[in-house]
Structures are given as C-alpha cells and as structure tokens.
Coordinates of N, CA and C in Angstrom, one line a residue:
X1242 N 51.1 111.7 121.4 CA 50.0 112.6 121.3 C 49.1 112.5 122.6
X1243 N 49.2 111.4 122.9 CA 48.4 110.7 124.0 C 48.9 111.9 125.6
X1244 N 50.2 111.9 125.4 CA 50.4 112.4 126.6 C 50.7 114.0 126.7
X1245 N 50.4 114.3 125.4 CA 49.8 116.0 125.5 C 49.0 116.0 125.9
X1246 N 47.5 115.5 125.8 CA 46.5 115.6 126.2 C 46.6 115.4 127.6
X1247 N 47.1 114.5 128.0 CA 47.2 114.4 129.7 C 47.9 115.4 130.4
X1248 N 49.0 116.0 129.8 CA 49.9 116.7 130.1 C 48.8 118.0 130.3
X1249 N 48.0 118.5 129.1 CA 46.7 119.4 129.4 C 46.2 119.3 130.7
X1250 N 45.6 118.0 130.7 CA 44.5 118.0 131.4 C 45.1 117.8 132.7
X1251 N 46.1 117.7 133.1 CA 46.5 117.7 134.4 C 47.1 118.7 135.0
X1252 N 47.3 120.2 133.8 CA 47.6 121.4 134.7 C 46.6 122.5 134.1
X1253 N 45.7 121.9 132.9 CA 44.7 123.0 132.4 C 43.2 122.6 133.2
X1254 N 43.2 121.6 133.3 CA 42.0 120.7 133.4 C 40.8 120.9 132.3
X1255 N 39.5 121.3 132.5 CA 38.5 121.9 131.6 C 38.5 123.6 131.5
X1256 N 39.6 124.0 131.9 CA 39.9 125.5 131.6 C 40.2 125.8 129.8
X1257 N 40.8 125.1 129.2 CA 40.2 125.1 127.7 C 39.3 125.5 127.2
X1258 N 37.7 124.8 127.8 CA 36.4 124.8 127.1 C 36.1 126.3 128.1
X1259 N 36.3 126.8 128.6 CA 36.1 128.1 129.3 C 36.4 129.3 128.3
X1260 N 35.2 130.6 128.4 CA 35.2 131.4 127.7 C 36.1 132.2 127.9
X1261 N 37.3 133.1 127.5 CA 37.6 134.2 127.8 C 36.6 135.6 127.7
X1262 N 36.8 135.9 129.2 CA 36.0 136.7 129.3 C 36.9 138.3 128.8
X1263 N 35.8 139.5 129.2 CA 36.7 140.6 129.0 C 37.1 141.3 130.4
X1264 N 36.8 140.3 131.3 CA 37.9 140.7 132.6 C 39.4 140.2 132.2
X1265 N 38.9 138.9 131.7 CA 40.4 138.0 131.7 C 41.4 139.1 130.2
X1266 N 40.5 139.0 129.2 CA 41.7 140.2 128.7 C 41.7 141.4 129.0
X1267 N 41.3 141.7 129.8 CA 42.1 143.2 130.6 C 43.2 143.1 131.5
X1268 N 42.9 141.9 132.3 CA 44.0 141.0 133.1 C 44.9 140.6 132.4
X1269 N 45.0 140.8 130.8 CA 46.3 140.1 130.1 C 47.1 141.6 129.9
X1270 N 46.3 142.2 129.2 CA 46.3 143.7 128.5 C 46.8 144.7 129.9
X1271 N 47.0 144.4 131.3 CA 47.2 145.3 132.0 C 48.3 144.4 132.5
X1272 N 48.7 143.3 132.5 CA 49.7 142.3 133.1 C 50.7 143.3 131.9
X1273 N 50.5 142.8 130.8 CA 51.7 143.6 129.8 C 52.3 144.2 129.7
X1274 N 51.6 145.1 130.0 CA 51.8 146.7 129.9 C 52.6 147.0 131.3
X1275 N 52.4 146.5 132.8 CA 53.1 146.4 133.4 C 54.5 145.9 133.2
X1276 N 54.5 144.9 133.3 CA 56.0 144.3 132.7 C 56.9 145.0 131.6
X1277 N 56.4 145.4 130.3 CA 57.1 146.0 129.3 C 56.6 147.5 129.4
X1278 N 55.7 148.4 129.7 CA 55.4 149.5 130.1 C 55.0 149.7 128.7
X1279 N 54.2 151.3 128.3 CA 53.5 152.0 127.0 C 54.8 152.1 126.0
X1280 N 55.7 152.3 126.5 CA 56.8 153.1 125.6 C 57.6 151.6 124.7
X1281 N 57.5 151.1 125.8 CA 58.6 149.7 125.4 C 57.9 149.3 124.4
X1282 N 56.6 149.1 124.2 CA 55.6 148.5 122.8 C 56.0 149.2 121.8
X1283 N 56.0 150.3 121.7 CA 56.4 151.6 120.8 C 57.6 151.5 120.3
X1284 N 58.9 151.5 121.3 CA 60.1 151.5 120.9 C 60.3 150.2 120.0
X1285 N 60.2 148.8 120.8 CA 60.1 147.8 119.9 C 59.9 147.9 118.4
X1286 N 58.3 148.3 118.6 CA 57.8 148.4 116.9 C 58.6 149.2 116.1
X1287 N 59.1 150.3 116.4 CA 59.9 151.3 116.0 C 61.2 150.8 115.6
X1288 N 61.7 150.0 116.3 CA 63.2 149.5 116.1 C 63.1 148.3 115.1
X1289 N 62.2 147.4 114.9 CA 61.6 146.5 114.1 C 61.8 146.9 112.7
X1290 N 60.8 147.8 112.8 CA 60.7 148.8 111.2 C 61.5 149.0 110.7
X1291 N 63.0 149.3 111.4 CA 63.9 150.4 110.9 C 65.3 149.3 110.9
X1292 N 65.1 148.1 111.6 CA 65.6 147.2 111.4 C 65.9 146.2 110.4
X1293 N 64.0 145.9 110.4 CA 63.9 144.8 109.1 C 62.7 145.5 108.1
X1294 N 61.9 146.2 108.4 CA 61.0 146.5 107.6 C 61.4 147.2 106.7
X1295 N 61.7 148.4 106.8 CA 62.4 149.2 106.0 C 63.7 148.4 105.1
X1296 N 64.2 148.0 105.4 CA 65.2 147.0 104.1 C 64.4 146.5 103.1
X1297 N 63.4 145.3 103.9 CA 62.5 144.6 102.8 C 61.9 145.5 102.1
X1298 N 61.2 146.7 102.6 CA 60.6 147.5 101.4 C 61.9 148.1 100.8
X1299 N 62.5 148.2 100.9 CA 63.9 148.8 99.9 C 64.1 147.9 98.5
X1300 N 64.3 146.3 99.0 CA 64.7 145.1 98.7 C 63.8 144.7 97.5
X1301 N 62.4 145.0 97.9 CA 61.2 145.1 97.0 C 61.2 145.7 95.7
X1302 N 61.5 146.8 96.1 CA 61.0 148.1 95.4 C 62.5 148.1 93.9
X1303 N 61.7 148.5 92.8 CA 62.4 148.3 91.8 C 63.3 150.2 91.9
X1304 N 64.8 149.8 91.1 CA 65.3 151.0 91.2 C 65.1 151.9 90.8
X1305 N 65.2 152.6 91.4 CA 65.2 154.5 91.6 C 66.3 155.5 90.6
X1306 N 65.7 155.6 89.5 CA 67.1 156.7 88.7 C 66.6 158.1 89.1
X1307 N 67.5 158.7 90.0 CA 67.9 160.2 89.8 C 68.7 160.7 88.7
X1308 N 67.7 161.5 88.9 CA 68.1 162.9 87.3 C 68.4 164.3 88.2
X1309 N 69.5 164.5 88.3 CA 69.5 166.6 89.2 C 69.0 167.3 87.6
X1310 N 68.1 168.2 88.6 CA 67.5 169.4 87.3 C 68.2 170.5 88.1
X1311 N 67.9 171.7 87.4 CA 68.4 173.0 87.7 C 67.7 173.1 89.1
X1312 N 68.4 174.2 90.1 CA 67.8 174.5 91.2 C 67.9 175.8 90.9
X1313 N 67.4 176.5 91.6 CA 67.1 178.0 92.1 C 68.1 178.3 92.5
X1314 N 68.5 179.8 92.3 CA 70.0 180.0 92.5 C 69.6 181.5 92.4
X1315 N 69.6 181.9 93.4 CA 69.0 183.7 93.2 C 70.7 184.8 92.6
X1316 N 70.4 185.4 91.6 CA 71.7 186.2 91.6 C 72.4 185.4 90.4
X1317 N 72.1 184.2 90.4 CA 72.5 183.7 89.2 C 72.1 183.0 87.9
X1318 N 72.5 183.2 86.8 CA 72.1 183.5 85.3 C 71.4 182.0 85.1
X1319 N 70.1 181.5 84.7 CA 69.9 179.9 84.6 C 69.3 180.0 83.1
X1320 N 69.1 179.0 82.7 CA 68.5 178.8 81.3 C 66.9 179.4 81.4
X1321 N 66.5 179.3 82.2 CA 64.9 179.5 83.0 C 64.7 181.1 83.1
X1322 N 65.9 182.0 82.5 CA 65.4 183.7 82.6 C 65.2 184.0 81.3
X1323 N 64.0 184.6 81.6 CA 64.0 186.0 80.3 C 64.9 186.7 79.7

C-alpha cells in the first residue's frame, strides 16, 4: 500500500488535491472527441444496444402469446360484414 502512495506521489505529486477545473474538462471532452470523433460515440452506443442490451431486455421480459385476428381483405367475404 505503502508504495502506491509513493508510486502517486512521484508521478502525480500534489496534483490530486487540485481542482478540476472547466478548462481541464474541455481539454478531456475535446481530446476525445478527437481521437474517437462524434460518430464513433454514437456508433459504439448503437452497436452496444443491439448487441447486449436488447437481448437482456428480451431475456427479462416475460413471454409474448400471439393470437392472428382477421385482417382486412377488400373483395373478400369476413365474419365482420353485414
């Protein structure tokens, strides 16, 4: 434990007890976005959802009974005419 703390303090120094400012997270938030670009965030999330999200809510969700009812059928005779 001892030499985490040194291990800090000899490449963080007192930069710990320093505030983040909101230059420094614009500096994070523009670094990002560089590197992975607007779209790449998006696609990620997107591929995520459809990956794993969407299963688990499948996996969740108690089953689904379909019933087919009559459909519309122009021209043809259904229980539903006069």
């Amino acid at each position: 434990m001892e030499d985490d703390q040194e291990y800090d303090q000899q490449y963080y120094g007192d930069e710990e007890d320093d505030e983040i400012t909101q230059e420094d997270a614009w500096a994070v938030i523009s670094a990002y976005f560089e590197e992975k670009g607007l779209v790449r965030q998006q696609l990620d999330s997107f591929d995520e959802f459809i990956q794993n999200t969407m299963q688990e809510i499948v996996d969740q969700s108690a089953e689904i009974e379909i019933r087919p009812e009559s459909q519309h059928n122009p021209g043809h005779q259904s229980d539903f005419a006069e």
